[in-house]
Coordinates of C-alpha atoms in Angstrom, one line a residue:
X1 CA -44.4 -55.0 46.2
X2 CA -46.1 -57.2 48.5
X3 CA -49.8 -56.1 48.4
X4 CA -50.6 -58.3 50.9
X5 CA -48.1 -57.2 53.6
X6 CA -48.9 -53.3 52.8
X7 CA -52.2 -54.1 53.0
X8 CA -51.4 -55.4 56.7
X9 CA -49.2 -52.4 57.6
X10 CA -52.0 -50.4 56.6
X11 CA -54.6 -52.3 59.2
X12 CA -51.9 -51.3 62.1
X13 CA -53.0 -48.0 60.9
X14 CA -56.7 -48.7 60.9
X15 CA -58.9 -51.1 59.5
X16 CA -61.1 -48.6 58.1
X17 CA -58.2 -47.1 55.4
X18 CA -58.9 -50.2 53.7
X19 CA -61.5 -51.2 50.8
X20 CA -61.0 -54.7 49.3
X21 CA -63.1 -56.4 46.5
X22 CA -66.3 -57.8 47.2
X23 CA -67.6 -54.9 49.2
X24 CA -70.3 -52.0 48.1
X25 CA -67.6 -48.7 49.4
X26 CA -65.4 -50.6 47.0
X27 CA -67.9 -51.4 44.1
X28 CA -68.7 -47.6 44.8
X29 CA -65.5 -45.9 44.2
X30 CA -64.8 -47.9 40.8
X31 CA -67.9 -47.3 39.3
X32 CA -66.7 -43.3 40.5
X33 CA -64.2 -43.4 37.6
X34 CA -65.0 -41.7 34.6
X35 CA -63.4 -44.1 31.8
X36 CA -64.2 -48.1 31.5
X37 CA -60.3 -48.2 30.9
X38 CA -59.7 -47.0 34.4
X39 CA -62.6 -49.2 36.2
X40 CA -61.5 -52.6 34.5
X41 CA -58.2 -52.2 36.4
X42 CA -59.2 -53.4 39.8
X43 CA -56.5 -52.6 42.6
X44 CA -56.6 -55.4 45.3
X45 CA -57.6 -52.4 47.2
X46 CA -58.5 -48.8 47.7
X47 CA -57.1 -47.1 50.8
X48 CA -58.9 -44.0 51.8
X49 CA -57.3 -41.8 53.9
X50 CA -59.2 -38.7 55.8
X51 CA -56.5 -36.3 56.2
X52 CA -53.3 -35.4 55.2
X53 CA -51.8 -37.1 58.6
X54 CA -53.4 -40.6 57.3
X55 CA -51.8 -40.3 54.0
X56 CA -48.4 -39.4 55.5
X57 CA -49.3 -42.5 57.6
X58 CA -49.5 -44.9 54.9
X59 CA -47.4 -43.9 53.0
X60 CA -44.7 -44.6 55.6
X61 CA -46.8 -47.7 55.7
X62 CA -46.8 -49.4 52.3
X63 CA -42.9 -47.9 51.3
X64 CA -40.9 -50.9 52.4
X65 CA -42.8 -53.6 50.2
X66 CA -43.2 -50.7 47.0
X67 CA -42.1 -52.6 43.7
X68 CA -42.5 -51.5 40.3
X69 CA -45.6 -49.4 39.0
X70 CA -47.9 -51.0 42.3
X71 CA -49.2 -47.5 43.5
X72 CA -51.9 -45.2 41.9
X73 CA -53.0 -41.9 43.7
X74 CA -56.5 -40.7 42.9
X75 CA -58.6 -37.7 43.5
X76 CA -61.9 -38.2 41.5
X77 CA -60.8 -40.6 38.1
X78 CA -62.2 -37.9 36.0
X79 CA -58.9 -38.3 33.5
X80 CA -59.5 -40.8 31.0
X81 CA -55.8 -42.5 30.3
X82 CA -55.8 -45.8 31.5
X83 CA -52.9 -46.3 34.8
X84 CA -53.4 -42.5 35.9
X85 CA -55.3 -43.0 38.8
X86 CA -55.9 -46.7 39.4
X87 CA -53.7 -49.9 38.7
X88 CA -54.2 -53.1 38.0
X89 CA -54.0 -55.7 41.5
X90 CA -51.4 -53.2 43.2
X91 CA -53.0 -50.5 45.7
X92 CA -55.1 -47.4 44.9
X93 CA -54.8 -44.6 47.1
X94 CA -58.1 -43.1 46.7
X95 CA -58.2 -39.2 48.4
X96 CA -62.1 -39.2 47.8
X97 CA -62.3 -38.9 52.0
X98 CA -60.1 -35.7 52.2
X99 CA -63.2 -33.2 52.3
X100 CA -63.5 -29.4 53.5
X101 CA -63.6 -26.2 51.7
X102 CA -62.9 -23.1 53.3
X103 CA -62.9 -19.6 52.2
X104 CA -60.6 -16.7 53.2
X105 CA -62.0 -13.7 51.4
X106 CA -59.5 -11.2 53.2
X107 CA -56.8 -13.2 51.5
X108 CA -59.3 -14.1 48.2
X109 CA -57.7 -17.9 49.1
X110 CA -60.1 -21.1 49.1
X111 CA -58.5 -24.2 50.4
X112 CA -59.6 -26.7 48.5
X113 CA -59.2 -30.6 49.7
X114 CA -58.1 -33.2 47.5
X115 CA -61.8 -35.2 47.5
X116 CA -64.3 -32.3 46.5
X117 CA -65.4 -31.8 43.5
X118 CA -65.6 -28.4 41.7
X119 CA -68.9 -28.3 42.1
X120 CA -69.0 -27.4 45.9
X121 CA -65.7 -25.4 45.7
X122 CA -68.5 -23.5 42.8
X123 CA -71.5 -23.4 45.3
X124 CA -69.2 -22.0 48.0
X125 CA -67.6 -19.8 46.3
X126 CA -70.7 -18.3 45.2
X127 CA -72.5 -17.6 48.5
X128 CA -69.6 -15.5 49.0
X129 CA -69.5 -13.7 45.6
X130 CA -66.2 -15.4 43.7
X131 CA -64.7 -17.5 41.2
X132 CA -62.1 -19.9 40.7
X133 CA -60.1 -20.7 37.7
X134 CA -61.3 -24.2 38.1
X135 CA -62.3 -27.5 36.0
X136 CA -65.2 -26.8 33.4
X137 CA -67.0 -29.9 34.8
X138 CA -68.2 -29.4 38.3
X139 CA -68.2 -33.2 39.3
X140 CA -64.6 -33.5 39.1
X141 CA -61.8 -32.5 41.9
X142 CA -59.0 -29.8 41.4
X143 CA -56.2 -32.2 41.4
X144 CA -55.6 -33.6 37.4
X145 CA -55.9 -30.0 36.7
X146 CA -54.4 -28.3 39.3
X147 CA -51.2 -30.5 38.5
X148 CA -50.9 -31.1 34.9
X149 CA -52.0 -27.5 33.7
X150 CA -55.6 -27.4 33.3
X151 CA -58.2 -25.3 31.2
X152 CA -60.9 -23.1 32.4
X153 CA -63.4 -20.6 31.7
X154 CA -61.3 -17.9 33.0
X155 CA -58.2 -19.5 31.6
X156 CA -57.3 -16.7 29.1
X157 CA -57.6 -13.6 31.6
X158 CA -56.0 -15.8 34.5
X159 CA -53.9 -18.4 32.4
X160 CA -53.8 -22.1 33.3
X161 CA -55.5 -23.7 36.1
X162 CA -52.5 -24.7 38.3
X163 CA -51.1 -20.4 38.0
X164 CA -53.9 -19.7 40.4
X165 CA -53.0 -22.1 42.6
X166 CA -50.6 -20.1 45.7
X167 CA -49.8 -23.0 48.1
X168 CA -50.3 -27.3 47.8
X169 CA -50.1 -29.1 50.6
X170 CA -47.9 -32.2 49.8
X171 CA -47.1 -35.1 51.5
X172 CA -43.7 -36.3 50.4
X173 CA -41.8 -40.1 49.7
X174 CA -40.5 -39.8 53.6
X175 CA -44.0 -39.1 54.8
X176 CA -43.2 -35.4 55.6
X177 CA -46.3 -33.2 55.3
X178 CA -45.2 -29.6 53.8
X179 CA -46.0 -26.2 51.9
X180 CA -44.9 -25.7 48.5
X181 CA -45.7 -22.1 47.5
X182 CA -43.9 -18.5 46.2
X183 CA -42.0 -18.5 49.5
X184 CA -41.5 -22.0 51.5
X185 CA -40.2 -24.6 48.6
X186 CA -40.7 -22.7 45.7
X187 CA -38.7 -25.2 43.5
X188 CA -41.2 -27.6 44.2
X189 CA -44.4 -25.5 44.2
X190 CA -43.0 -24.6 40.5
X191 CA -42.6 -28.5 39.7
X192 CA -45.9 -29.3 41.1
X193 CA -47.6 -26.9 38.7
X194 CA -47.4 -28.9 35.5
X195 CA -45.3 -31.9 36.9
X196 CA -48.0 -34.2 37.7
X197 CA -48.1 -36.9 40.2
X198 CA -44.4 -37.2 40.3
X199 CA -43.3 -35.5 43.4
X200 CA -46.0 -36.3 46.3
X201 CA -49.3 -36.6 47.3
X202 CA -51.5 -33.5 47.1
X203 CA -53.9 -32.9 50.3
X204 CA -54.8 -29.5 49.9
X205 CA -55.0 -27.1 46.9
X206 CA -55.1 -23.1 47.8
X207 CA -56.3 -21.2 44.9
X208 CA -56.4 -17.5 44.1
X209 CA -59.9 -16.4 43.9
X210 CA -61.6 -13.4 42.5
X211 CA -65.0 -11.7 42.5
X212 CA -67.4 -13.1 40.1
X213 CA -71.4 -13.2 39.4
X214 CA -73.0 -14.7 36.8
X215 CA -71.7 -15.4 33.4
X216 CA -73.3 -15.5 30.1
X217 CA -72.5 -19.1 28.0
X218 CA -73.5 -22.4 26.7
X219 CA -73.0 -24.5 23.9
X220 CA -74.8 -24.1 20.0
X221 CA -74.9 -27.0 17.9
X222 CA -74.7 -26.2 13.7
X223 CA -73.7 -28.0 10.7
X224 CA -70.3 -29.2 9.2
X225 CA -70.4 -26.7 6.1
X226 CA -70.5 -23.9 8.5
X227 CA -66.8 -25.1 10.2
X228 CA -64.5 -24.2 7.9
X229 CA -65.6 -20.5 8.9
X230 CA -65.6 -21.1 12.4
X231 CA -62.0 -21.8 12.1
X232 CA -60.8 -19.2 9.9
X233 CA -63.0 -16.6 13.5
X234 CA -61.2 -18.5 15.7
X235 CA -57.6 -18.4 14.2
X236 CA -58.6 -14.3 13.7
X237 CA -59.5 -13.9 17.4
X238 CA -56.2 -15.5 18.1
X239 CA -54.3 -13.1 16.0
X240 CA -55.8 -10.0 17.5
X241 CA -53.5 -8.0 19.4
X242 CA -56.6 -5.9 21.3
X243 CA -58.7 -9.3 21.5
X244 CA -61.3 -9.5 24.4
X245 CA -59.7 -12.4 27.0
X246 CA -62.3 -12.1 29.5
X247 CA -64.2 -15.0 27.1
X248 CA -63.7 -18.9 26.4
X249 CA -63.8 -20.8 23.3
X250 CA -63.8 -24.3 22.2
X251 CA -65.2 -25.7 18.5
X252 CA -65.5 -29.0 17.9
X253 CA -66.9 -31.2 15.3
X254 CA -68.0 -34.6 16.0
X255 CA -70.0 -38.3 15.5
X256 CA -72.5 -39.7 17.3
X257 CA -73.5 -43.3 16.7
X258 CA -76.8 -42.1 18.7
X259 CA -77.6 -39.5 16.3
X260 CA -76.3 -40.8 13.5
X261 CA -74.8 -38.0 11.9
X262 CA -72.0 -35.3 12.1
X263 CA -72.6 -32.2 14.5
X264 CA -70.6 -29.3 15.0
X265 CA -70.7 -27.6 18.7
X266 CA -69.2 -24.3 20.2
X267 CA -68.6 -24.1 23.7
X268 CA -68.6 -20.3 24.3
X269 CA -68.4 -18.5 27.7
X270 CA -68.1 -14.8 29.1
X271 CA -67.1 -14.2 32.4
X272 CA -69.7 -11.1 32.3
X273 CA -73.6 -11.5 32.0
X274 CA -73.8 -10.8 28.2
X275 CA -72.7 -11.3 24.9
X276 CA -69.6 -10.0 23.9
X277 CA -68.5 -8.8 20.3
X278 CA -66.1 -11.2 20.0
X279 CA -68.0 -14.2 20.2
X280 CA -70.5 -12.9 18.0
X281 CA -69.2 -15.3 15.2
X282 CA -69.0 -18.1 17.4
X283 CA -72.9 -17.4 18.7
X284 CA -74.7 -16.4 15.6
X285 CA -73.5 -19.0 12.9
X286 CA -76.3 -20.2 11.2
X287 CA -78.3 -22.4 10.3
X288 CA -78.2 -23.5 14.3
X289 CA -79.9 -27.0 15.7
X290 CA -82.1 -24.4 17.9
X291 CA -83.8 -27.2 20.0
X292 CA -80.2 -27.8 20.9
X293 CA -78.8 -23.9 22.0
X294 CA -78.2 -23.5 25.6
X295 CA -76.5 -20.2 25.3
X296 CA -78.1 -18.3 28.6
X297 CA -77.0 -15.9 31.6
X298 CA -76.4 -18.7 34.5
X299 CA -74.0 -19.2 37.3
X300 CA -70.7 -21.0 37.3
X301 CA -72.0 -23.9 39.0
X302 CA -74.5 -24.7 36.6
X303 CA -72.6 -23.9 33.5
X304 CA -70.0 -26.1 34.6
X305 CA -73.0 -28.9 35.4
X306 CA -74.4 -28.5 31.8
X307 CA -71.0 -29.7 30.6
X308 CA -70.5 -33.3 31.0
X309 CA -74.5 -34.0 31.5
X310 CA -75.5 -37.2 29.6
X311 CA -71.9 -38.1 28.9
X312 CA -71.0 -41.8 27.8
X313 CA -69.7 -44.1 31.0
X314 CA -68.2 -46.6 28.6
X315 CA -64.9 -46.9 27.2
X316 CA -62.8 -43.6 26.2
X317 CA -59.8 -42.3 24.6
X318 CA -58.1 -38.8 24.3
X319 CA -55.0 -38.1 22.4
X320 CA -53.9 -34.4 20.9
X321 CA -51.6 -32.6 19.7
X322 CA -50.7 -29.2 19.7
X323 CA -50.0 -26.8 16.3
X324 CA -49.4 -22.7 15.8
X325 CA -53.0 -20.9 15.5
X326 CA -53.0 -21.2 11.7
X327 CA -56.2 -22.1 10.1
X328 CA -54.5 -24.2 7.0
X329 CA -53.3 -26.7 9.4
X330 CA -56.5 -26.7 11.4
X331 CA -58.5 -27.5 8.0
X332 CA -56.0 -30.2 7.5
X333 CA -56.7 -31.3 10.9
X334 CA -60.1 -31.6 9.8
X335 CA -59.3 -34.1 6.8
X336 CA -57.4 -36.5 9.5
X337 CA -60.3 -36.5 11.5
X338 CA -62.4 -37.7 8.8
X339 CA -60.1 -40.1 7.2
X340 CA -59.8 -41.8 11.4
X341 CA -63.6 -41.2 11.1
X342 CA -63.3 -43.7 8.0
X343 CA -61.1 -46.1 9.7
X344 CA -63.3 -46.3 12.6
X345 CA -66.4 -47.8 10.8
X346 CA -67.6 -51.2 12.7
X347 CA -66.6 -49.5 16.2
X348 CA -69.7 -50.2 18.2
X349 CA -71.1 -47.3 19.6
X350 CA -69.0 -45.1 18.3
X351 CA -68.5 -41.3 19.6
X352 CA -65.9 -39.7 18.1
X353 CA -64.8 -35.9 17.6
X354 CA -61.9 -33.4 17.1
X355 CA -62.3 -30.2 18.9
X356 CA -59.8 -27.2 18.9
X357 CA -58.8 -25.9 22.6
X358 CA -57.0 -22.4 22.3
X359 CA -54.0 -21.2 24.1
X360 CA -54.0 -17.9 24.0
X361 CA -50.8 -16.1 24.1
X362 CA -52.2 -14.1 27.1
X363 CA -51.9 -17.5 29.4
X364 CA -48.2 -17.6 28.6
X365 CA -48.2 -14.0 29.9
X366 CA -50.5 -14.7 32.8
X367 CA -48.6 -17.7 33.8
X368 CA -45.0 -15.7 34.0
X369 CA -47.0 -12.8 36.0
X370 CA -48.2 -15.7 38.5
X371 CA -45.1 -16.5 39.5
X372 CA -43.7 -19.4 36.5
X373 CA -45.1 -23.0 35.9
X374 CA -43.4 -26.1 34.8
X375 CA -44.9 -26.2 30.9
X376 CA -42.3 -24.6 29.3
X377 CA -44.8 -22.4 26.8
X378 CA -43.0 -18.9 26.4
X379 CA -45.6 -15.7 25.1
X380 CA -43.7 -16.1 21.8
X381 CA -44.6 -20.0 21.3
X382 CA -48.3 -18.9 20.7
X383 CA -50.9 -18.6 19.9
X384 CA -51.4 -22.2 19.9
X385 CA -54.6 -24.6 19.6
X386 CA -54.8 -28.4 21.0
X387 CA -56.5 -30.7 18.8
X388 CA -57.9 -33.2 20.9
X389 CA -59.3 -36.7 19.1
X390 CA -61.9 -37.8 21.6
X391 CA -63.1 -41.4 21.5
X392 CA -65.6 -43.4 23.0
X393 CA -66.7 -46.9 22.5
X394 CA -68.2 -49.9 24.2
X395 CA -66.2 -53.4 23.3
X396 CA -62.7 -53.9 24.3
X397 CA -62.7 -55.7 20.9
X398 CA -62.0 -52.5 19.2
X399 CA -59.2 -50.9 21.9
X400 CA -56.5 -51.5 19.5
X401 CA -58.1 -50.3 16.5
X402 CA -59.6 -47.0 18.1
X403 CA -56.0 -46.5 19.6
X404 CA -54.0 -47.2 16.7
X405 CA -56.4 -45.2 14.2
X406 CA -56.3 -41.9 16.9
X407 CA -52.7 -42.1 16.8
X408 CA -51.6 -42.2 13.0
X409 CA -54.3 -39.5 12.5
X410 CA -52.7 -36.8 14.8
X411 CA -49.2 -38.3 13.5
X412 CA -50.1 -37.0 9.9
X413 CA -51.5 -33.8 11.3
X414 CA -48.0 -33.4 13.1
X415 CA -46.2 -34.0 10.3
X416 CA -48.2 -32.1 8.2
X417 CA -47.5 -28.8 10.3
X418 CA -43.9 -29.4 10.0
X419 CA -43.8 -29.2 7.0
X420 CA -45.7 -26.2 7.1
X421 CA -43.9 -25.4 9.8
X422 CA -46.6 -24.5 12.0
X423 CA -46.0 -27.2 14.4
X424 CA -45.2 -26.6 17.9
X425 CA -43.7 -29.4 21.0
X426 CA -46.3 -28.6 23.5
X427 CA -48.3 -31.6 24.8
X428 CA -51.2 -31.0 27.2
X429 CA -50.9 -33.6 29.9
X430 CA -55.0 -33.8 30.7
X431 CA -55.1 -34.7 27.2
X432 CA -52.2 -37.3 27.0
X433 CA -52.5 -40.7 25.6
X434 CA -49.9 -44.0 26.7
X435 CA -47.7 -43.1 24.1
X436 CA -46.7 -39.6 24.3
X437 CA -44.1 -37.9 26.7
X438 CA -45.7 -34.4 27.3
X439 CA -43.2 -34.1 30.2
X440 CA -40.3 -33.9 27.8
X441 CA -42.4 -31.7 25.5
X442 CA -42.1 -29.2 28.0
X443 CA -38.3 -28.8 26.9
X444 CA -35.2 -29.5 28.0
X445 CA -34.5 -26.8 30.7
X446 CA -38.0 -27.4 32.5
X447 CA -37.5 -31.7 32.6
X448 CA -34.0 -30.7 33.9
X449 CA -35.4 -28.7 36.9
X450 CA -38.5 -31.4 37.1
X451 CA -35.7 -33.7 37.5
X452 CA -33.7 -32.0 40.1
X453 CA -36.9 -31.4 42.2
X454 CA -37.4 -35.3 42.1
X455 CA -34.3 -35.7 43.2
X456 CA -34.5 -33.3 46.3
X457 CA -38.0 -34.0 47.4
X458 CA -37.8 -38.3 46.9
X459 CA -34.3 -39.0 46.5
X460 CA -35.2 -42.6 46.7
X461 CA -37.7 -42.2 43.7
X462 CA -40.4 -43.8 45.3
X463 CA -43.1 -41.9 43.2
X464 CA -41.1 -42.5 40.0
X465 CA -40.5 -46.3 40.5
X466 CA -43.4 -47.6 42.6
X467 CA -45.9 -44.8 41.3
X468 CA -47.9 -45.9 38.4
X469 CA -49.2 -44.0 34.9
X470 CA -47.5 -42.9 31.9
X471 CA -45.9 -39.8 32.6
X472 CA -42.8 -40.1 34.5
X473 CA -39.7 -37.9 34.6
X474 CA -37.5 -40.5 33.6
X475 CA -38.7 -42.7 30.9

């Protein structure tokens, strides 16, 4: 591709779709991305369109000069895997511009555009009394999520983020501006929920929405001797035919180089305004850091605040796998982490944790009633639990090591549930690393239609070929 002659057919558009280097709009919008990884790559520039007309615009612009891997779309950078929203000297396609939310609560729709962030979409939503199945971090934007899967507080009453989502506005490889929803391209609006950046470019996200008021949540921070037991309540809730889904959970147990110790943390929600029974054992462990407890009644824009608050800038990594709900190969789990922990020593400011994300068999269920997705995860796969390895670091000294040590960690936990055969082929895309194919984990018959819909929508496979990042439908 010839950057500088898209960058020209871009400035027939207008001048002002184009950031280059050296100016404080495009200092701004790298410094915007969540990862070190992602802000060392340095496009030679950003365009920002305003609308879905100016995206159609360019990209019937910069298609004649695409090469190989020269294009990266972007909503907010809040993914960490390096080449997912930003490339290195080739041209960024930044949607941070595309703003408006608006609220049909006749229809319980919000139209959601590719720039905001959550956290808006929260504050508007609540004004009018209702949720959204929506990102658990309010300063990032619905796209990763809405696209690749996606977790939420809501996630096991309402299943995955992108089975709320009834219509995307896409602009397509020939420039064409559609609808992908239940009725007008339903092939693609299934594709598009799970398929990732592989088909078009996202404007406009309309979401199911739902009355809501406050919610009662937080986070507790405990001690590793009280784990083991959190994992034996979690793998029980998991297992419980009558089990309350109007809750969230997430347990994790980590290192910080700024504390200097291990710390164990629950992130426990309700989407009603007390304390359920069921996380009872997830609330009340003890002994508790209680200087450190932010369990309270709040809102979901504040909740969803509290989450990333004080979180590292520098370099991260995530990388999971996914296992049956079986506590066994969860405490195993527990022994790679420590033995990476081990092979990590010397990594300057280190942060480093495994946390256990359940998939409750009731968002297989969910996502079926909402109309089907592109994940391929059947109500008899589950239960199920991602364990994510979350790494964060400062000196690009230690890249290889931090990678390489994540990756033969979860590779003994995966072969370790084979042979208890308690493994399972579902990879969650927001938690993908370089290596892995979660597209193909999806299985056969859902890359097959993944395929076809690539096939339809950009016969010419200009977002397979000139689109960059890791997860394509053909490698």
């Amino acid at each position: 591709m010839s950057v500088a002659n898209s960058i020209e057919a871009v400035r027939k558009i207008s001048n002002d779709l184009v950031v280059l280097p050296g100016t404080k709009t495009y200092d701004d919008i790298t410094k915007s991305y969540f990862s070190e990884l992602e802000r060392e790559l340095k496009p030679a520039c950003f365009l920002t369109p305003s609308s879905a007309s100016q995206v159609a615009d360019i990209v019937k612009a910069i298609k004649p000069f695409a090469g190989p891997s020269t294009v990266a779309i972007c909503g907010s950078g809040q993914q960490a895997t390096p080449t997912v929203a930003n490339v290195r000297d080739g041209i960024t396609i930044h949607l941070r511009n595309l703003r408006g939310i608006e609220v049909d609560a006749e229809k319980q729709i919000v139209s959601i555009a590719a720039g905001e962030q959550m956290g808006q979409v929260y504050e508007k939503l609540m004004a009018s009394g209702f949720g959204v199945a929506g990102n658990r971090h309010s300063s990032g934007a619905i796209g990763g999520d809405a696209l690749q899967g996606g977790l939420s507080y809501f996630s096991y009453a309402r299943g995955f983020i992108c089975d709320s989502v009834a219509n995307y506005e896409v602009v397509l490889a020939s420039g064409e501006t559609v609808n992908a929803n239940a009725e007008n391209n339903r092939d693609l609006w299934i594709a598009l929920k799970g398929g990732g950046n592989n088909f078009g470019i996202v404007t406009r996200f309309d979401l199911s929405v739902f009355k809501q008021g406050d919610l009662w949540g937080g986070k507790i921070f405990y001690f590793e001797p009280s784990f083991s037991r959190q994992i034996q309540s979690l793998v029980d809730y998991l297992h419980d035919p009558d089990a309350d889904v109007d809750i969230h959970i997430c347990v994790s147990l980590g290192y910080a180089a700024a504390m200097g110790a291990m710390v164990c943390m629950n992130d426990i929600f309700c989407t009603k305004p007390e304390k359920p029974k069921a996380l009872e054992p997830f609330a009340d462990v003890q002994p508790q850091i209680d200087q450190m407890r932010t369990l309270r009644v709040d809102n979901l824009k504040n909740l969803t605040t509290e989450a990333f608050s004080g979180a590292p800038s520098n370099r991260v990594n995530k990388m999971s796998t996914t296992v049956k709900a079986d506590a066994g190969i969860l405490e195993y789990a527990v022994e790679a982490y420590h033995n990476a922990f081990k092979s990590l020593d010397g990594v300057q400011n280190l942060l480093f944790s495994i946390t256990f994300e359940p998939l409750h068999v009731s968002m297989m269920k969910q996502s079926i009633a909402r109309g089907g997705n592109s994940l391929g995860l059947k109500p008899s796969d589950g239960p199920l639990v991602v364990i994510l390895f979350y790494t964060s670091w400062d000196s690009p000294n230690d890249d290889k090591k931090v990678y390489d040590v994540n990756k033969k960690g979860l590779e003994a936990i995966d072969n370790e549930a084979q042979r208890r055969s308690v493994s399972a082929s579902y990879r969650y895309l927001n938690y993908a690393s370089l290596h892995q194919d979660p597209i193909t984990s999806y299985g056969p018959e859902s890359k097959a239609h993944l395929r076809a819909v690539s096939a339809k929508y950009d016969p010419e496979r200009f977002f397979q070929t000139a689109g960059v990042g890791p997860f394509k439908l053909f490698r």
